[in-house]
């Protein structure tokens, strides 16, 4: 595993408890997993289990209490332009136009570029997310939520980071906009050799987008319990994906995990060395799907 | 009567009402003057002889208007130390206000940045700010005159000291309140601290800083009149005081109006700058 593109080793995050005497609050511990170059990985878990915290540690914006992150053989210390972040709340700079928000990033990446180069590059990415023809000159407050989201995606993609970190990027969008932007995201990702790590609450979104889905147990004392491989071939189409024989197997597994096992497994230790998640793979002859009744289409 | 069916726009109605209030006030004022003059023959007599009797009456608005016309048609004449045009006097005051004000800004804004960014500096400097802030700027005058010596520089110092606090406090407050998300944007783009300060923190805090600057310029303009009454020599404050000593109430009223007009213009300028840096989240 040491030669993985990104490897997360024994991560733990503890917060001192409010009253000094008692034990510190452990949000998660023994979180270890790795991501290969070019992979699209989603992470799912209930609210408060520490997904955003893990992402902030990957981004270098936050420090873990224990453990570390190694990317390309080097330990992650502080933020870097190699890791682009799409924040949950977009985090656009509200005093800059959409275009300027993107040029802000491009200028930071390519300090030696001329104005023309910066503009051309920024427009390329704004057009990629379908924002041009005047909308790019407006301030974020004058854009719709979906447009802001796209600016944020354009900003992160324009710096062409090796690793893209997306924190519930489509959480606030309606189904139609969400679908469009998901497809844009896949298109951009497929055209490059980037690696994506994305937090989501949406099971269907995760199956549609990801190569692999990491499942987190509930906090406190959360961990990444399973790594579910989505073997559905690409390019995937939204209509046909549901007809793939693996689709409902994966979906039921995820829903069952969220509905029941995330709670049952909370606080338990991994049986694998180093706290690595158990790999779950469907479609093979020897399916690793555990025996259980098939009635977990709750939530939907 | 279709014409009256729709009321005039609010803006137009407010203008009509403003003009009506002005006309009514001026008329009442104008009409009330002669009866006052008639109240005693002595007053009338003394007015005619131009003597400085303390009972001299309030001039009617027509007189103030003709004074204004006379002064504003040649605002920059200079006929000796006690007889300068209103433009020159206002110029002196503005010079002192702007010098003291921008000196204060040059210190308050960087210092406010430091305080806003560092909880340690905030805690360390807070007691000083809390003690110095409520001191009336004029209370510094004797000390300033003694230490600095020069009355002109002392007036500038008084402006400096009165305009520094709102700018300092607002800058610190604005900088401390910059959203962590925006700082994180700067961090993920590997901006250095100087670059972060200028491209993220400054624009993010600018509306709050400008509010402080606008409050400060208002206070500075209030204080300069009092300061110049004390130090004398030149300036609009001195002018008011001097005309009072000459018992030229027409000039006093005229200069009071001018103080208001200049204050309004200063405020409007800062208001426009403030709108320029405003943003909606
Ligand atoms: N400064 C802090 N002090 C104490 N606890 C904290 C602090 N910051 C975060 N936490 C705790 O850490 C846990 C994980 O937070 P995090 O934001 O990573 O959750 P999340 O998995 O992203 O949840 P969501 O899906 O709701 O976004 C939460 O339970 C939260 O209460
Ligand atoms: Mg979160």
XYZ file of C-alpha atoms and ligand atoms in Angstrom:
613
model
C 0.000 0.000 0.000
C 2.982 2.286 0.466
C 3.152 2.892 -3.265
C -0.418 4.172 -3.528
C -0.964 7.666 -4.875
C -2.630 8.741 -1.636
C -2.402 6.838 1.575
C -4.067 7.669 4.848
C -2.427 6.009 7.815
C -4.026 5.554 11.234
C -5.793 8.885 11.274
C -7.530 9.927 14.498
C -9.141 13.159 15.560
C -9.855 13.979 19.182
C -11.244 17.138 20.690
C -10.630 18.038 24.307
C -13.858 17.557 26.232
C -15.552 20.721 27.483
C -15.210 19.758 31.154
C -11.526 19.272 31.819
C -11.716 16.129 33.954
C -13.256 13.671 31.524
C -11.944 11.840 28.459
C -11.355 13.712 25.209
C -13.986 13.241 22.495
C -12.696 10.922 19.778
C -14.512 11.689 16.545
C -12.781 8.910 14.609
C -9.716 6.728 14.997
C -7.778 4.089 13.083
C -8.846 5.531 9.756
C -6.608 4.033 7.110
C -7.246 3.696 3.415
C -5.517 4.412 0.164
C -6.531 5.810 -3.176
C -4.905 5.047 -6.511
C -4.092 7.626 -9.128
C -7.085 8.461 -11.326
C -9.580 6.848 -8.984
C -12.946 8.393 -8.179
C -13.727 7.637 -4.548
C -16.822 8.627 -2.606
C -17.199 8.519 1.152
C -20.546 8.059 2.840
C -21.446 8.200 6.495
C -23.956 9.731 8.835
C -23.784 13.362 9.813
C -21.106 14.099 12.391
C -18.992 11.003 11.789
C -16.064 13.146 10.663
C -16.110 13.150 6.862
C -15.442 16.873 6.553
C -12.715 16.600 9.148
C -11.004 13.845 7.132
C -11.278 15.969 4.013
C -9.818 18.986 5.785
C -6.902 16.847 6.915
C -6.399 15.634 3.327
C -6.525 19.258 2.157
C -3.968 20.213 4.786
C -6.337 22.734 6.354
C -6.682 20.765 9.576
C -4.335 18.520 11.510
C -5.171 15.043 12.723
C -4.472 14.171 16.328
C -2.807 10.928 15.268
C -1.657 9.467 12.011
C -0.829 11.137 8.754
C -1.474 11.461 5.050
C 1.043 10.590 2.377
C 0.540 11.782 -1.161
C 3.027 10.864 -3.889
C 5.391 9.565 -1.245
C 5.428 12.859 0.654
C 3.680 13.674 3.884
C 0.895 16.238 3.588
C 1.783 19.286 5.667
C -0.420 22.304 5.065
C -2.522 23.145 2.017
C -1.164 22.947 -1.489
C -2.175 23.737 -5.043
C -1.801 20.018 -5.782
C -5.015 19.483 -3.862
C -8.012 21.453 -5.096
C -10.951 21.787 -2.755
C -14.615 22.379 -3.552
C -16.021 23.433 -0.221
C -19.453 22.397 0.955
C -20.655 26.020 0.975
C -18.816 26.952 -2.256
C -16.570 29.498 -0.441
C -16.463 31.896 -3.352
C -15.052 35.328 -2.596
C -18.216 37.455 -2.716
C -16.533 40.719 -3.729
C -15.149 39.156 -6.909
C -17.079 38.257 -10.035
C -17.359 34.591 -11.005
C -14.605 35.145 -13.564
C -12.335 36.871 -11.042
C -12.881 34.031 -8.598
C -11.468 31.687 -11.210
C -8.628 33.981 -12.334
C -7.743 34.362 -8.650
C -6.962 30.647 -8.583
C -5.308 30.552 -12.001
C -3.022 33.465 -11.091
C -2.066 31.698 -7.873
C -1.213 28.555 -9.832
C 0.620 30.181 -12.719
C 2.245 33.290 -11.296
C 4.317 33.864 -14.420
C 1.419 33.844 -16.873
C 0.339 36.926 -18.805
C -3.120 38.415 -18.414
C -4.207 36.891 -21.713
C -3.080 33.429 -20.720
C -4.879 33.686 -17.386
C -8.076 34.857 -19.088
C -7.991 32.195 -21.778
C -7.407 29.431 -19.251
C -10.123 30.695 -16.904
C -12.645 30.971 -19.706
C -11.845 27.465 -20.822
C -12.954 26.109 -17.462
C -15.911 28.450 -17.095
C -17.153 27.275 -20.469
C -16.571 23.695 -19.432
C -19.090 24.140 -16.618
C -21.377 26.108 -18.911
C -20.809 29.544 -17.453
C -20.107 32.143 -20.092
C -21.877 34.717 -22.173
C -22.169 37.308 -19.404
C -23.004 35.247 -16.329
C -19.303 34.990 -15.497
C -19.137 38.744 -14.939
C -21.679 38.648 -12.132
C -20.893 38.486 -8.439
C -21.661 35.212 -6.619
C -24.617 36.857 -4.860
C -26.190 37.472 -8.270
C -25.858 33.835 -9.315
C -28.081 30.886 -8.533
C -26.883 28.146 -6.199
C -26.125 25.846 -9.095
C -24.151 28.521 -10.910
C -22.124 29.247 -7.782
C -21.428 25.568 -7.457
C -20.179 25.477 -11.004
C -17.913 28.472 -10.422
C -16.501 26.666 -7.434
C -15.928 23.541 -9.520
C -14.357 25.584 -12.326
C -12.057 27.247 -9.801
C -10.905 23.921 -8.411
C -10.472 22.277 -11.829
C -8.722 25.286 -13.355
C -5.711 24.814 -11.123
C -5.530 21.237 -12.463
C -4.785 19.667 -9.098
C -3.656 16.078 -8.899
C -6.279 15.448 -6.246
C -9.746 16.967 -6.131
C -11.509 17.103 -2.795
C -15.249 17.674 -3.014
C -17.298 18.191 0.157
C -20.973 17.466 -0.557
C -20.670 19.537 -3.700
C -24.225 18.971 -4.929
C -25.970 18.935 -1.570
C -28.098 22.001 -2.102
C -29.057 21.490 -5.725
C -32.298 20.350 -7.285
C -32.267 16.982 -9.046
C -32.023 18.378 -12.553
C -29.128 20.781 -11.933
C -27.441 18.133 -9.857
C -27.591 15.640 -12.721
C -26.200 18.143 -15.198
C -23.295 19.113 -12.989
C -22.549 15.487 -12.125
C -22.197 14.757 -15.818
C -19.984 17.812 -16.285
C -17.840 16.637 -13.406
C -17.487 13.147 -14.897
C -16.650 14.602 -18.305
C -13.886 16.778 -16.908
C -12.567 13.979 -14.728
C -12.479 11.500 -17.611
C -10.524 13.922 -19.790
C -7.763 14.323 -17.225
C -5.771 12.052 -14.990
C -7.100 13.519 -11.805
C -8.045 11.710 -8.650
C -11.320 12.595 -6.952
C -12.289 12.179 -3.323
C -15.873 13.192 -2.713
C -18.174 13.342 0.296
C -21.835 12.708 -0.363
C -25.013 11.721 1.445
C -26.649 10.469 -1.712
C -26.316 6.733 -2.324
C -27.366 6.910 -5.985
C -24.985 9.728 -6.687
C -22.129 7.727 -5.188
C -22.913 4.645 -7.309
C -23.267 6.716 -10.456
C -19.968 8.545 -9.960
C -17.568 6.408 -7.989
C -15.146 3.589 -8.648
C -15.180 2.858 -4.954
C -17.325 3.918 -2.024
C -15.946 4.163 1.496
C -18.453 3.586 4.292
C -18.000 5.188 7.673
C -19.552 4.004 10.903
C -21.304 6.449 13.178
C -19.339 8.709 15.459
C -17.960 9.099 18.000
C -15.170 6.552 17.564
C -16.065 6.264 13.900
C -13.918 4.472 11.352
C -13.956 3.606 7.686
C -15.411 0.116 7.890
C -15.859 -0.919 4.290
C -14.664 -0.133 0.836
C -17.322 -1.064 -1.697
C -16.132 -1.476 -5.269
C -18.555 -0.364 -7.948
C -17.751 -2.591 -10.870
C -20.267 -1.038 -13.252
C -18.412 -0.195 -16.477
C -18.011 3.373 -17.740
C -19.283 5.432 -19.376
C -22.371 4.967 -17.250
C -25.685 6.318 -18.284
C -28.230 7.402 -15.764
C -31.042 5.339 -17.316
C -29.123 2.172 -17.993
C -27.149 2.002 -14.779
C -30.200 0.800 -12.844
C -30.466 -2.156 -15.179
C -26.966 -3.360 -14.422
C -27.154 -6.531 -12.300
C -24.807 -5.040 -9.664
C -26.704 -1.820 -9.233
C -29.274 -2.926 -6.688
C -26.823 -5.202 -4.927
C -24.525 -2.257 -4.307
C -27.415 0.030 -3.518
C -28.999 -2.339 -1.028
C -25.669 -2.907 0.604
C -25.118 0.836 1.057
C -28.627 1.497 2.309
C -28.420 -1.410 4.710
C -25.100 -0.150 5.990
C -26.462 3.329 6.579
C -29.714 2.117 8.088
C -28.344 -0.479 10.438
C -24.731 -1.577 10.322
C -23.192 1.905 10.646
C -24.726 1.980 14.116
C -23.964 -1.651 14.990
C -20.342 -1.271 13.948
C -19.864 2.040 15.768
C -16.999 1.832 18.208
C -15.852 -1.627 17.021
C -12.339 -2.259 15.783
C -11.363 -3.410 12.343
C -10.272 -7.012 12.071
C -7.796 -6.158 9.330
C -4.254 -4.963 10.120
C -3.878 -1.186 10.491
C -7.609 -0.584 10.626
C -8.012 -0.944 6.872
C -11.564 -1.222 5.579
C -12.939 -4.529 4.399
C -13.229 -4.701 0.630
C -16.704 -5.509 -0.681
C -17.002 -6.556 -4.297
C -20.105 -7.614 -6.220
C -20.537 -9.357 -9.517
C -17.830 -11.979 -8.951
C -18.911 -15.554 -8.654
C -18.063 -15.654 -4.995
C -20.065 -12.690 -3.869
C -18.938 -11.300 -0.544
C -22.379 -9.897 0.105
C -23.387 -10.895 3.599
C -26.514 -12.944 4.211
C -29.400 -10.695 5.071
C -32.972 -9.956 4.025
C -33.334 -7.691 1.055
C -35.736 -5.065 2.337
C -33.613 -2.006 2.945
C -34.874 0.391 0.362
C -35.674 2.793 3.151
C -34.836 6.494 2.784
C -36.031 6.499 -0.786
C -59.753 64.134 -12.878
C -57.646 61.198 -14.060
C -54.575 63.215 -13.138
C -55.208 62.966 -9.416
C -56.139 59.312 -9.474
C -52.497 58.230 -9.259
C -50.367 59.738 -6.490
C -47.043 61.282 -7.456
C -43.942 59.159 -6.880
C -42.617 59.177 -3.317
C -39.380 60.868 -4.337
C -41.177 63.788 -5.963
C -43.547 64.159 -3.038
C -40.663 64.206 -0.591
C -38.932 66.934 -2.587
C -42.099 69.029 -2.661
C -42.500 68.606 1.086
C -38.843 69.513 1.737
C -39.161 72.699 -0.287
C -42.408 73.542 1.462
C -40.810 73.110 4.897
C -37.906 75.311 3.847
C -40.177 78.009 2.463
C -42.366 77.973 5.576
C -39.367 78.144 7.947
C -37.762 80.997 6.031
C -41.023 82.921 5.837
C -41.727 82.549 9.563
C -38.150 83.503 10.334
C -38.276 86.517 8.036
C -41.629 87.670 9.451
C -40.544 87.247 13.060
C -37.509 89.519 12.741
C -39.061 93.020 12.372
C -41.259 92.592 15.427
C -38.151 91.680 17.402
C -36.410 94.791 16.165
C -39.388 96.892 17.088
C -39.353 95.509 20.592
C -37.048 98.260 21.793
C -36.029 101.467 20.188
C -32.582 101.182 21.640
C -31.936 98.003 19.700
C -33.030 99.641 16.490
C -30.827 102.599 17.179
C -27.833 100.498 18.010
C -28.305 98.395 14.953
C -28.334 101.453 12.774
C -25.172 102.777 14.328
C -23.597 99.380 13.832
C -22.536 99.182 17.474
C -21.862 95.849 19.123
C -24.746 95.828 21.543
C -25.277 92.409 23.130
C -28.993 92.621 22.393
C -28.329 92.730 18.646
C -31.105 90.846 16.852
C -31.020 87.688 14.807
C -30.714 88.651 11.144
C -33.527 87.726 8.760
C -32.872 84.980 6.195
C -32.768 87.503 3.371
C -29.722 89.059 4.985
C -28.064 85.675 5.450
C -28.764 84.868 1.805
C -27.269 88.098 0.555
C -24.262 87.475 2.826
C -23.925 84.021 1.344
C -24.115 85.444 -2.158
C -21.469 88.027 -1.323
C -19.148 85.484 0.327
C -19.584 82.738 -2.218
C -19.051 85.019 -5.193
C -15.519 85.752 -3.906
C -14.665 82.918 -1.512
C -10.879 83.258 -1.689
C -10.193 86.928 -1.011
C -7.508 87.659 1.532
C -7.495 91.061 3.227
C -5.301 90.523 6.249
C -5.313 88.046 9.124
C -8.832 88.819 10.328
C -10.509 89.166 6.968
C -10.255 86.162 4.714
C -12.806 84.612 2.377
C -14.904 81.655 3.536
C -13.174 79.437 0.968
C -9.763 80.115 2.511
C -11.071 79.437 6.028
C -12.699 76.167 4.992
C -9.523 75.287 3.119
C -7.484 75.650 6.315
C -9.938 73.508 8.243
C -10.007 70.833 5.575
C -6.231 70.808 5.419
C -6.017 70.182 9.185
C -8.804 67.622 9.180
C -7.433 65.641 6.253
C -3.835 65.728 7.507
C -4.763 64.534 10.992
C -7.263 62.075 9.578
C -4.948 60.399 7.096
C -2.125 60.246 9.623
C -4.577 58.456 11.904
C -5.651 56.119 9.092
C -2.010 55.328 8.288
C -1.569 54.089 11.847
C -5.041 52.787 12.703
C -5.510 50.519 9.699
C -2.212 48.573 9.900
C -2.475 48.422 13.696
C -6.104 47.346 13.444
C -5.012 44.573 11.066
C -2.457 43.383 13.591
C -4.959 43.456 16.439
C -7.610 41.753 14.349
C -5.298 38.947 13.250
C -3.766 38.257 16.645
C -5.845 37.423 19.707
C -2.715 38.089 21.777
C -2.335 41.656 20.494
C -6.063 42.159 20.888
C -5.972 41.205 24.550
C -2.757 43.128 25.194
C -3.865 46.390 23.595
C -7.514 46.328 24.572
C -7.107 48.031 27.994
C -5.236 50.952 26.402
C -7.866 51.394 23.744
C -10.642 51.245 26.326
C -8.992 53.989 28.421
C -7.922 56.265 25.579
C -11.078 56.014 23.496
C -13.508 57.878 25.793
C -11.182 60.876 26.319
C -12.594 63.985 24.709
C -10.164 64.984 21.972
C -10.120 68.562 23.241
C -8.814 67.363 26.584
C -5.562 66.593 24.759
C -5.236 70.201 23.637
C -3.238 71.630 26.574
C -0.860 68.699 26.502
C -0.525 68.941 22.742
C 0.155 72.683 22.891
C 2.769 72.122 25.578
C 4.530 69.188 23.940
C 4.189 70.189 20.286
C 4.281 73.929 20.857
C 2.850 74.876 17.489
C -0.891 75.577 17.557
C -1.424 74.446 13.964
C 0.218 71.082 14.655
C -1.711 70.779 17.912
C -5.010 71.126 16.061
C -3.868 68.428 13.641
C -2.924 66.233 16.598
C -6.372 66.650 18.119
C -7.922 65.551 14.821
C -5.507 62.625 14.704
C -6.403 61.462 18.185
C -10.153 61.754 17.699
C -10.275 59.976 14.350
C -7.968 57.093 15.243
C -10.348 55.127 17.503
C -13.293 54.334 15.250
C -10.888 53.336 12.460
C -8.750 51.211 14.765
C -11.669 49.431 16.373
C -13.556 48.849 13.133
C -10.476 47.576 11.319
C -9.694 45.139 14.121
C -13.324 44.040 14.267
C -13.586 43.644 10.494
C -10.324 41.734 10.188
C -11.140 39.425 13.106
C -14.520 38.686 11.547
C -13.264 37.594 8.121
C -14.819 34.200 7.443
C -12.543 31.244 7.981
C -13.722 29.831 4.639
C -12.195 32.743 2.747
C -8.918 32.422 4.625
C -8.980 28.729 3.715
C -9.424 29.669 0.056
C -6.251 31.738 0.331
C -4.470 28.882 2.075
C -5.428 26.241 -0.478
C -4.110 28.558 -3.179
C -0.796 28.891 -1.354
C -0.982 32.659 -0.985
C 1.627 34.192 1.302
C 0.578 36.255 4.296
C 1.072 39.616 2.545
C -0.888 38.445 -0.472
C -3.626 37.020 1.752
C -3.829 40.311 3.636
C -4.255 42.353 0.456
C -6.319 40.048 -1.745
C -8.581 38.378 0.812
C -8.627 40.007 4.245
C -8.606 43.621 3.086
C -11.498 43.314 0.614
C -13.410 41.126 3.061
C -13.016 43.642 5.884
C -13.265 46.744 3.677
C -16.952 47.520 4.352
C -16.366 47.457 8.116
C -13.153 49.475 7.780
C -14.919 52.062 5.618
C -17.694 52.358 8.190
C -15.026 53.239 10.754
C -13.437 55.725 8.361
C -16.788 57.363 7.736
C -17.523 57.699 11.459
C -14.023 59.124 11.966
C -14.296 61.795 9.286
C -17.616 62.887 10.802
C -16.088 63.189 14.261
C -13.017 64.962 12.882
C -15.191 67.571 11.211
C -17.145 68.091 14.444
C -13.961 68.464 16.466
C -12.079 70.790 14.111
C -14.570 73.631 14.733
C -14.061 73.424 18.486
C -10.306 72.998 18.127
C -9.985 76.048 15.912
C -12.060 78.118 18.308
C -9.369 77.287 20.877
C -6.215 77.682 18.836
C -7.397 80.591 16.699
C -5.693 82.146 13.723
C -7.397 80.495 10.760
C -10.057 77.972 9.879
C -13.826 77.846 9.881
C -14.008 77.359 13.659
C -11.923 80.435 14.240
C -14.048 82.297 11.675
C -17.274 81.530 13.554
C -15.740 82.648 16.803
C -14.262 85.789 15.275
C -17.558 86.816 13.690
C -19.257 86.275 17.036
C -16.737 88.623 18.606
C -17.560 91.111 15.838
C -21.242 90.450 16.608
C -21.777 89.759 12.928
C -24.538 87.205 13.415
C -25.246 87.082 9.714
C -21.760 85.710 9.109
C -22.108 83.351 12.081
C -25.295 81.854 10.670
C -23.812 81.671 7.205
C -20.687 79.880 8.423
C -22.758 77.462 10.512
C -24.574 76.523 7.324
C -21.263 76.127 5.508
C -19.966 73.798 8.240
C -23.047 71.673 7.693
C -22.632 71.657 3.916
C -18.947 70.669 4.040
C -19.685 67.950 6.606
C -22.414 66.616 4.372
C -20.100 66.552 1.347
C -17.372 64.729 3.303
C -19.900 62.172 4.480
C -21.270 61.728 0.964
C -17.776 61.085 -0.416
C -17.060 58.419 2.177
C -20.528 57.013 1.673
C -19.796 56.594 -2.027
C -16.468 54.864 -1.331
C -18.229 52.638 1.178
C -20.794 51.589 -1.402
C -17.909 50.870 -3.770
C -16.397 48.232 -1.482
C -19.682 46.783 -0.252
C -20.499 43.204 -1.198
C -23.349 40.830 -0.499
C -22.606 37.315 0.616
N -13.970 22.338 17.360
C -14.627 21.222 17.680
N -14.769 20.847 18.974
C -15.417 19.716 19.304
N -15.961 18.889 18.419
C -15.876 19.198 17.115
C -15.203 20.374 16.668
N -15.277 20.420 15.315
C -15.958 19.319 14.943
N -16.312 18.582 16.012
C -17.039 17.319 15.979
O -16.449 16.494 15.017
C -17.432 15.664 14.442
C -17.191 15.530 12.962
O -17.460 16.736 12.288
P -17.488 16.791 10.707
O -17.794 18.181 10.306
O -16.232 16.210 10.184
O -18.712 15.837 10.389
P -19.269 15.379 8.966
O -19.104 13.904 8.906
O -18.687 16.179 7.885
O -20.815 15.697 9.138
P -21.842 16.270 8.047
O -22.236 15.099 7.218
O -22.980 16.727 8.893
O -21.167 17.354 7.299
C -18.777 16.231 14.809
O -19.432 15.315 15.637
C -18.472 17.490 15.546
O -19.316 17.595 16.656
Mg -19.432 17.784 6.562
